JSON list of C-alpha atoms and ligand atoms in Angstrom, two decimals:
[
{"chain": "M", "resi": 9, "resn": "UNK", "atom": "CA", "xyz": [132.39, 297.25, 147.59]},
{"chain": "M", "resi": 10, "resn": "UNK", "atom": "CA", "xyz": [134.53, 296.17, 150.55]},
{"chain": "M", "resi": 11, "resn": "UNK", "atom": "CA", "xyz": [132.43, 293.05, 151.04]},
{"chain": "M", "resi": 12, "resn": "UNK", "atom": "CA", "xyz": [134.34, 291.71, 148.02]},
{"chain": "M", "resi": 13, "resn": "UNK", "atom": "CA", "xyz": [137.45, 291.55, 150.15]},
{"chain": "M", "resi": 14, "resn": "UNK", "atom": "CA", "xyz": [136.08, 290.15, 153.34]},
{"chain": "M", "resi": 15, "resn": "UNK", "atom": "CA", "xyz": [137.24, 286.60, 154.10]},
{"chain": "M", "resi": 16, "resn": "UNK", "atom": "CA", "xyz": [134.92, 284.11, 155.76]},
{"chain": "M", "resi": 17, "resn": "UNK", "atom": "CA", "xyz": [137.66, 283.13, 158.20]},
{"chain": "M", "resi": 18, "resn": "UNK", "atom": "CA", "xyz": [141.19, 284.11, 159.09]},
{"chain": "M", "resi": 19, "resn": "UNK", "atom": "CA", "xyz": [143.92, 281.88, 160.47]},
{"chain": "M", "resi": 20, "resn": "UNK", "atom": "CA", "xyz": [147.63, 282.36, 160.80]},
{"chain": "M", "resi": 21, "resn": "UNK", "atom": "CA", "xyz": [148.66, 279.47, 158.58]},
{"chain": "M", "resi": 22, "resn": "UNK", "atom": "CA", "xyz": [147.15, 276.88, 156.27]},
{"chain": "M", "resi": 23, "resn": "UNK", "atom": "CA", "xyz": [148.97, 274.30, 158.39]},
{"chain": "M", "resi": 24, "resn": "UNK", "atom": "CA", "xyz": [146.66, 275.26, 161.26]},
{"chain": "M", "resi": 25, "resn": "UNK", "atom": "CA", "xyz": [143.69, 273.85, 159.34]},
{"chain": "M", "resi": 26, "resn": "UNK", "atom": "CA", "xyz": [142.47, 270.66, 160.95]},
{"chain": "M", "resi": 27, "resn": "UNK", "atom": "CA", "xyz": [140.56, 268.02, 159.03]},
{"chain": "M", "resi": 28, "resn": "UNK", "atom": "CA", "xyz": [137.98, 267.88, 161.83]},
{"chain": "M", "resi": 29, "resn": "UNK", "atom": "CA", "xyz": [137.25, 271.61, 161.52]},
{"chain": "M", "resi": 30, "resn": "UNK", "atom": "CA", "xyz": [136.80, 271.30, 157.79]},
{"chain": "M", "resi": 31, "resn": "UNK", "atom": "CA", "xyz": [134.57, 268.24, 158.05]},
{"chain": "M", "resi": 32, "resn": "UNK", "atom": "CA", "xyz": [132.40, 270.00, 160.59]},
{"chain": "M", "resi": 33, "resn": "UNK", "atom": "CA", "xyz": [131.70, 272.61, 157.92]},
{"chain": "M", "resi": 34, "resn": "UNK", "atom": "CA", "xyz": [131.16, 270.01, 155.17]},
{"chain": "M", "resi": 35, "resn": "UNK", "atom": "CA", "xyz": [134.31, 271.02, 153.33]},
{"chain": "M", "resi": 36, "resn": "UNK", "atom": "CA", "xyz": [135.51, 268.22, 151.06]},
{"chain": "M", "resi": 37, "resn": "UNK", "atom": "CA", "xyz": [138.22, 270.08, 149.21]},
{"chain": "M", "resi": 38, "resn": "UNK", "atom": "CA", "xyz": [140.66, 272.87, 150.00]},
{"chain": "M", "resi": 39, "resn": "UNK", "atom": "CA", "xyz": [141.48, 275.11, 147.07]},
{"chain": "M", "resi": 40, "resn": "UNK", "atom": "CA", "xyz": [144.71, 276.83, 147.92]},
{"chain": "M", "resi": 41, "resn": "UNK", "atom": "CA", "xyz": [146.87, 279.58, 146.57]},
{"chain": "M", "resi": 42, "resn": "UNK", "atom": "CA", "xyz": [150.50, 278.56, 146.06]},
{"chain": "M", "resi": 43, "resn": "UNK", "atom": "CA", "xyz": [152.95, 281.34, 146.84]},
{"chain": "M", "resi": 44, "resn": "UNK", "atom": "CA", "xyz": [153.14, 282.48, 150.43]},
{"chain": "M", "resi": 45, "resn": "UNK", "atom": "CA", "xyz": [150.09, 280.39, 151.34]},
{"chain": "M", "resi": 46, "resn": "UNK", "atom": "CA", "xyz": [151.21, 276.80, 150.82]},
{"chain": "M", "resi": 47, "resn": "UNK", "atom": "CA", "xyz": [154.91, 277.48, 150.33]},
{"chain": "M", "resi": 48, "resn": "UNK", "atom": "CA", "xyz": [157.17, 280.51, 150.68]},
{"chain": "M", "resi": 49, "resn": "UNK", "atom": "CA", "xyz": [157.50, 282.19, 147.31]},
{"chain": "M", "resi": 50, "resn": "UNK", "atom": "CA", "xyz": [161.30, 282.09, 147.70]},
{"chain": "M", "resi": 51, "resn": "UNK", "atom": "CA", "xyz": [161.46, 278.52, 149.09]},
{"chain": "M", "resi": 52, "resn": "UNK", "atom": "CA", "xyz": [159.56, 276.28, 146.71]},
{"chain": "M", "resi": 53, "resn": "UNK", "atom": "CA", "xyz": [160.68, 273.04, 148.34]},
{"chain": "M", "resi": 54, "resn": "UNK", "atom": "CA", "xyz": [158.20, 273.31, 151.17]},
{"chain": "M", "resi": 55, "resn": "UNK", "atom": "CA", "xyz": [158.78, 272.17, 154.72]},
{"chain": "M", "resi": 56, "resn": "UNK", "atom": "CA", "xyz": [158.17, 269.06, 156.87]},
{"chain": "M", "resi": 57, "resn": "UNK", "atom": "CA", "xyz": [155.20, 270.96, 158.32]},
{"chain": "M", "resi": 58, "resn": "UNK", "atom": "CA", "xyz": [153.64, 271.16, 154.88]},
{"chain": "M", "resi": 59, "resn": "UNK", "atom": "CA", "xyz": [154.13, 267.45, 154.24]},
{"chain": "M", "resi": 60, "resn": "UNK", "atom": "CA", "xyz": [152.59, 266.62, 157.59]},
{"chain": "M", "resi": 61, "resn": "UNK", "atom": "CA", "xyz": [149.58, 268.79, 156.84]},
{"chain": "M", "resi": 62, "resn": "UNK", "atom": "CA", "xyz": [149.12, 267.23, 153.42]},
{"chain": "M", "resi": 63, "resn": "UNK", "atom": "CA", "xyz": [149.25, 263.79, 155.01]},
{"chain": "M", "resi": 64, "resn": "UNK", "atom": "CA", "xyz": [146.52, 264.76, 157.47]},
{"chain": "M", "resi": 65, "resn": "UNK", "atom": "CA", "xyz": [144.29, 265.98, 154.64]},
{"chain": "M", "resi": 66, "resn": "UNK", "atom": "CA", "xyz": [144.93, 262.84, 152.61]},
{"chain": "M", "resi": 67, "resn": "UNK", "atom": "CA", "xyz": [144.05, 260.60, 155.55]},
{"chain": "M", "resi": 68, "resn": "UNK", "atom": "CA", "xyz": [140.81, 262.50, 156.05]},
{"chain": "M", "resi": 69, "resn": "UNK", "atom": "CA", "xyz": [139.97, 262.29, 152.35]},
{"chain": "M", "resi": 70, "resn": "UNK", "atom": "CA", "xyz": [140.06, 266.04, 151.95]},
{"chain": "M", "resi": 71, "resn": "UNK", "atom": "CA", "xyz": [141.27, 266.99, 148.51]},
{"chain": "M", "resi": 72, "resn": "UNK", "atom": "CA", "xyz": [143.90, 269.74, 148.26]},
{"chain": "M", "resi": 73, "resn": "UNK", "atom": "CA", "xyz": [143.95, 271.52, 144.91]},
{"chain": "M", "resi": 74, "resn": "UNK", "atom": "CA", "xyz": [146.35, 274.35, 144.15]},
{"chain": "M", "resi": 75, "resn": "UNK", "atom": "CA", "xyz": [144.74, 277.27, 142.32]},
{"chain": "M", "resi": 76, "resn": "UNK", "atom": "CA", "xyz": [147.49, 279.65, 141.27]},
{"chain": "M", "resi": 77, "resn": "UNK", "atom": "CA", "xyz": [147.79, 282.67, 139.02]},
{"chain": "M", "resi": 78, "resn": "UNK", "atom": "CA", "xyz": [151.26, 281.52, 138.06]},
{"chain": "M", "resi": 79, "resn": "UNK", "atom": "CA", "xyz": [151.98, 279.79, 134.76]},
{"chain": "M", "resi": 80, "resn": "UNK", "atom": "CA", "xyz": [151.89, 276.03, 134.23]},
{"chain": "M", "resi": 81, "resn": "UNK", "atom": "CA", "xyz": [155.68, 275.52, 134.20]},
{"chain": "M", "resi": 82, "resn": "UNK", "atom": "CA", "xyz": [156.22, 277.44, 137.44]},
{"chain": "M", "resi": 83, "resn": "UNK", "atom": "CA", "xyz": [153.43, 275.70, 139.34]},
{"chain": "M", "resi": 84, "resn": "UNK", "atom": "CA", "xyz": [154.38, 272.27, 138.04]},
{"chain": "M", "resi": 85, "resn": "UNK", "atom": "CA", "xyz": [157.96, 272.81, 139.13]},
{"chain": "M", "resi": 86, "resn": "UNK", "atom": "CA", "xyz": [156.94, 274.09, 142.55]},
{"chain": "M", "resi": 87, "resn": "UNK", "atom": "CA", "xyz": [154.70, 271.08, 143.14]},
{"chain": "M", "resi": 88, "resn": "UNK", "atom": "CA", "xyz": [156.92, 268.43, 141.58]},
{"chain": "M", "resi": 89, "resn": "UNK", "atom": "CA", "xyz": [157.83, 266.86, 144.89]},
{"chain": "M", "resi": 90, "resn": "UNK", "atom": "CA", "xyz": [154.41, 267.20, 146.46]},
{"chain": "M", "resi": 91, "resn": "UNK", "atom": "CA", "xyz": [152.30, 265.48, 143.85]},
{"chain": "M", "resi": 92, "resn": "UNK", "atom": "CA", "xyz": [149.30, 267.81, 144.11]},
{"chain": "M", "resi": 93, "resn": "UNK", "atom": "CA", "xyz": [146.66, 268.56, 141.51]},
{"chain": "M", "resi": 94, "resn": "UNK", "atom": "CA", "xyz": [146.67, 272.15, 140.33]},
{"chain": "M", "resi": 95, "resn": "UNK", "atom": "CA", "xyz": [145.09, 274.79, 138.16]},
{"chain": "M", "resi": 96, "resn": "UNK", "atom": "CA", "xyz": [147.53, 277.38, 136.78]},
{"chain": "M", "resi": 97, "resn": "UNK", "atom": "CA", "xyz": [146.73, 280.79, 135.25]},
{"chain": "M", "resi": 98, "resn": "UNK", "atom": "CA", "xyz": [143.70, 280.94, 137.48]},
{"chain": "M", "resi": 99, "resn": "UNK", "atom": "CA", "xyz": [143.18, 284.66, 136.81]},
{"chain": "M", "resi": 100, "resn": "UNK", "atom": "CA", "xyz": [142.19, 285.44, 140.39]},
{"chain": "M", "resi": 101, "resn": "UNK", "atom": "CA", "xyz": [140.33, 287.75, 141.30]},
{"chain": "M", "resi": 102, "resn": "UNK", "atom": "CA", "xyz": [138.27, 286.34, 138.44]},
{"chain": "M", "resi": 103, "resn": "UNK", "atom": "CA", "xyz": [136.67, 282.98, 138.98]},
{"chain": "M", "resi": 104, "resn": "UNK", "atom": "CA", "xyz": [138.18, 281.08, 136.04]},
{"chain": "M", "resi": 105, "resn": "UNK", "atom": "CA", "xyz": [140.49, 278.86, 138.08]},
{"chain": "M", "resi": 106, "resn": "UNK", "atom": "CA", "xyz": [137.93, 278.15, 140.77]},
{"chain": "M", "resi": 107, "resn": "UNK", "atom": "CA", "xyz": [135.30, 277.20, 138.22]},
{"chain": "M", "resi": 108, "resn": "UNK", "atom": "CA", "xyz": [137.77, 274.89, 136.46]},
{"chain": "M", "resi": 109, "resn": "UNK", "atom": "CA", "xyz": [138.73, 273.21, 139.73]},
{"chain": "M", "resi": 110, "resn": "UNK", "atom": "CA", "xyz": [135.12, 272.46, 140.63]},
{"chain": "M", "resi": 111, "resn": "UNK", "atom": "CA", "xyz": [134.38, 271.14, 137.19]},
{"chain": "M", "resi": 112, "resn": "UNK", "atom": "CA", "xyz": [137.49, 268.99, 136.96]},
{"chain": "M", "resi": 113, "resn": "UNK", "atom": "CA", "xyz": [137.02, 267.40, 140.37]},
{"chain": "M", "resi": 114, "resn": "UNK", "atom": "CA", "xyz": [133.27, 267.26, 140.32]},
{"chain": "M", "resi": 115, "resn": "UNK", "atom": "CA", "xyz": [132.75, 269.48, 143.35]},
{"chain": "M", "resi": 116, "resn": "UNK", "atom": "CA", "xyz": [130.03, 271.95, 144.27]},
{"chain": "M", "resi": 117, "resn": "UNK", "atom": "CA", "xyz": [130.51, 275.42, 145.69]},
{"chain": "M", "resi": 118, "resn": "UNK", "atom": "CA", "xyz": [129.36, 274.18, 149.06]},
{"chain": "M", "resi": 119, "resn": "UNK", "atom": "CA", "xyz": [132.09, 271.50, 149.06]},
{"chain": "M", "resi": 120, "resn": "UNK", "atom": "CA", "xyz": [135.06, 273.84, 148.95]},
{"chain": "M", "resi": 121, "resn": "UNK", "atom": "CA", "xyz": [136.94, 276.64, 150.65]},
{"chain": "M", "resi": 122, "resn": "UNK", "atom": "CA", "xyz": [139.54, 278.92, 149.06]},
{"chain": "M", "resi": 123, "resn": "UNK", "atom": "CA", "xyz": [142.66, 279.58, 151.13]},
{"chain": "M", "resi": 124, "resn": "UNK", "atom": "CA", "xyz": [145.04, 282.40, 150.28]},
{"chain": "M", "resi": 125, "resn": "UNK", "atom": "CA", "xyz": [147.24, 285.19, 151.58]},
{"chain": "M", "resi": 126, "resn": "UNK", "atom": "CA", "xyz": [145.88, 288.04, 149.46]},
{"chain": "M", "resi": 127, "resn": "UNK", "atom": "CA", "xyz": [142.61, 289.92, 149.76]},
{"chain": "M", "resi": 128, "resn": "UNK", "atom": "CA", "xyz": [142.87, 291.33, 146.23]},
{"chain": "M", "resi": 129, "resn": "UNK", "atom": "CA", "xyz": [143.24, 287.99, 144.48]},
{"chain": "M", "resi": 130, "resn": "UNK", "atom": "CA", "xyz": [142.38, 284.98, 146.63]},
{"chain": "M", "resi": 131, "resn": "UNK", "atom": "CA", "xyz": [139.59, 286.36, 148.79]},
{"chain": "M", "resi": 132, "resn": "UNK", "atom": "CA", "xyz": [138.12, 288.48, 146.00]},
{"chain": "M", "resi": 133, "resn": "UNK", "atom": "CA", "xyz": [138.02, 285.47, 143.66]},
{"chain": "M", "resi": 134, "resn": "UNK", "atom": "CA", "xyz": [136.25, 283.39, 146.31]},
{"chain": "M", "resi": 135, "resn": "UNK", "atom": "CA", "xyz": [133.69, 286.12, 146.94]},
{"chain": "M", "resi": 136, "resn": "UNK", "atom": "CA", "xyz": [133.05, 286.67, 143.23]},
{"chain": "M", "resi": 137, "resn": "UNK", "atom": "CA", "xyz": [132.49, 282.95, 142.87]},
{"chain": "M", "resi": 138, "resn": "UNK", "atom": "CA", "xyz": [130.40, 282.85, 146.07]},
{"chain": "M", "resi": 139, "resn": "UNK", "atom": "CA", "xyz": [132.42, 280.29, 147.97]},
{"chain": "M", "resi": 140, "resn": "UNK", "atom": "CA", "xyz": [133.85, 280.46, 151.46]},
{"chain": "M", "resi": 141, "resn": "UNK", "atom": "CA", "xyz": [137.38, 281.72, 152.01]},
{"chain": "M", "resi": 142, "resn": "UNK", "atom": "CA", "xyz": [140.19, 281.65, 154.53]},
{"chain": "M", "resi": 143, "resn": "UNK", "atom": "CA", "xyz": [142.76, 284.43, 154.65]},
{"chain": "M", "resi": 144, "resn": "UNK", "atom": "CA", "xyz": [146.15, 283.36, 156.00]},
{"chain": "M", "resi": 145, "resn": "UNK", "atom": "CA", "xyz": [149.16, 285.38, 157.01]},
{"chain": "M", "resi": 146, "resn": "UNK", "atom": "CA", "xyz": [151.79, 285.37, 154.22]},
{"chain": "M", "resi": 147, "resn": "UNK", "atom": "CA", "xyz": [154.49, 282.77, 154.99]},
{"chain": "M", "resi": 148, "resn": "UNK", "atom": "CA", "xyz": [157.27, 285.30, 154.42]},
{"chain": "M", "resi": 149, "resn": "UNK", "atom": "CA", "xyz": [157.06, 289.04, 154.88]},
{"chain": "M", "resi": 150, "resn": "UNK", "atom": "CA", "xyz": [158.77, 289.96, 151.63]},
{"chain": "M", "resi": 151, "resn": "UNK", "atom": "CA", "xyz": [156.92, 289.63, 148.34]},
{"chain": "M", "resi": 152, "resn": "UNK", "atom": "CA", "xyz": [157.63, 289.23, 144.67]},
{"chain": "M", "resi": 153, "resn": "UNK", "atom": "CA", "xyz": [157.55, 292.60, 142.88]},
{"chain": "M", "resi": 154, "resn": "UNK", "atom": "CA", "xyz": [154.07, 292.14, 141.41]},
{"chain": "M", "resi": 155, "resn": "UNK", "atom": "CA", "xyz": [152.65, 291.23, 144.80]},
{"chain": "M", "resi": 156, "resn": "UNK", "atom": "CA", "xyz": [154.15, 294.39, 146.31]},
{"chain": "M", "resi": 157, "resn": "UNK", "atom": "CA", "xyz": [151.81, 296.49, 144.19]},
{"chain": "M", "resi": 158, "resn": "UNK", "atom": "CA", "xyz": [148.81, 294.47, 145.35]},
{"chain": "M", "resi": 159, "resn": "UNK", "atom": "CA", "xyz": [149.92, 294.81, 148.97]},
{"chain": "M", "resi": 160, "resn": "UNK", "atom": "CA", "xyz": [149.77, 298.59, 148.69]},
{"chain": "M", "resi": 161, "resn": "UNK", "atom": "CA", "xyz": [146.09, 298.51, 147.76]},
{"chain": "M", "resi": 162, "resn": "UNK", "atom": "CA", "xyz": [145.49, 295.69, 150.19]},
{"chain": "M", "resi": 163, "resn": "UNK", "atom": "CA", "xyz": [146.73, 297.95, 152.98]},
{"chain": "M", "resi": 164, "resn": "UNK", "atom": "CA", "xyz": [144.03, 300.50, 152.19]},
{"chain": "M", "resi": 165, "resn": "UNK", "atom": "CA", "xyz": [141.31, 297.82, 152.10]},
{"chain": "M", "resi": 166, "resn": "UNK", "atom": "CA", "xyz": [142.57, 296.21, 155.28]},
{"chain": "M", "resi": 167, "resn": "UNK", "atom": "CA", "xyz": [142.44, 299.51, 157.16]},
{"chain": "M", "resi": 168, "resn": "UNK", "atom": "CA", "xyz": [138.87, 299.98, 156.06]},
{"chain": "M", "resi": 169, "resn": "UNK", "atom": "CA", "xyz": [137.90, 296.47, 157.17]},
{"chain": "M", "resi": 170, "resn": "UNK", "atom": "CA", "xyz": [139.63, 296.97, 160.51]},
{"chain": "M", "resi": 171, "resn": "UNK", "atom": "CA", "xyz": [137.80, 300.26, 161.09]},
{"chain": "M", "resi": 172, "resn": "UNK", "atom": "CA", "xyz": [134.50, 298.55, 160.42]},
{"chain": "M", "resi": 173, "resn": "UNK", "atom": "CA", "xyz": [135.31, 295.58, 162.58]},
{"chain": "M", "resi": 174, "resn": "UNK", "atom": "CA", "xyz": [135.48, 293.13, 159.71]},
{"chain": "M", "resi": 175, "resn": "UNK", "atom": "CA", "xyz": [139.07, 292.11, 160.15]},
{"chain": "M", "resi": 176, "resn": "UNK", "atom": "CA", "xyz": [140.86, 290.20, 162.89]},
{"chain": "M", "resi": 177, "resn": "UNK", "atom": "CA", "xyz": [144.07, 292.04, 163.65]},
{"chain": "M", "resi": 178, "resn": "UNK", "atom": "CA", "xyz": [145.28, 289.12, 165.75]},
{"chain": "M", "resi": 179, "resn": "UNK", "atom": "CA", "xyz": [145.88, 285.90, 163.86]},
{"chain": "M", "resi": 180, "resn": "UNK", "atom": "CA", "xyz": [144.35, 282.83, 165.45]},
{"chain": "M", "resi": 181, "resn": "UNK", "atom": "CA", "xyz": [144.89, 279.16, 164.85]},
{"chain": "M", "resi": 182, "resn": "UNK", "atom": "CA", "xyz": [141.40, 277.83, 164.26]},
{"chain": "M", "resi": 183, "resn": "UNK", "atom": "CA", "xyz": [138.32, 278.71, 162.27]},
{"chain": "M", "resi": 184, "resn": "UNK", "atom": "CA", "xyz": [136.19, 281.08, 164.31]},
{"chain": "M", "resi": 185, "resn": "UNK", "atom": "CA", "xyz": [132.74, 281.89, 163.05]},
{"chain": "M", "resi": 186, "resn": "UNK", "atom": "CA", "xyz": [131.87, 285.53, 163.53]},
{"chain": "C", "resi": 208, "resn": "MG", "atom": "MG1", "xyz": [149.91, 284.18, 147.45]}
]
């Protein structure tokens, strides 16, 4: 059961992802969660660091697609200044959004990686859909109320993974294969 929640990789931040590391693993597109992964949930404008990272991906021809459980209006507003393609109402941990993204952009499961800050939604969705995943540390420590509930259960799962040596308790800055 806990295999559902085990990420392929862990890194501190999505901004740590280098195009070269992705290319080495044949990743052509990054599917990313929105809140607390790409931007802080309480600071939707993003940061210069984010813009820099998006530039690097663009230069390397790596597609960045936002796959969010939030509604269309909220995601559209959050991404207005960033001009990124997105799937809203993704229904993570179900695979609806991931399946849609692959179909819409003509990608295969082997082409993509899902990046997110939550085991219960982002990582679980990736594992259900049988694609690789990257867990990142949430950008801000506080969470929206609905995320707080998930974090409680996540804590239990995390402790189990740590006990069984399936979780890095120290956040690194590059993709390390186990
Ligand atoms: Mg999130």
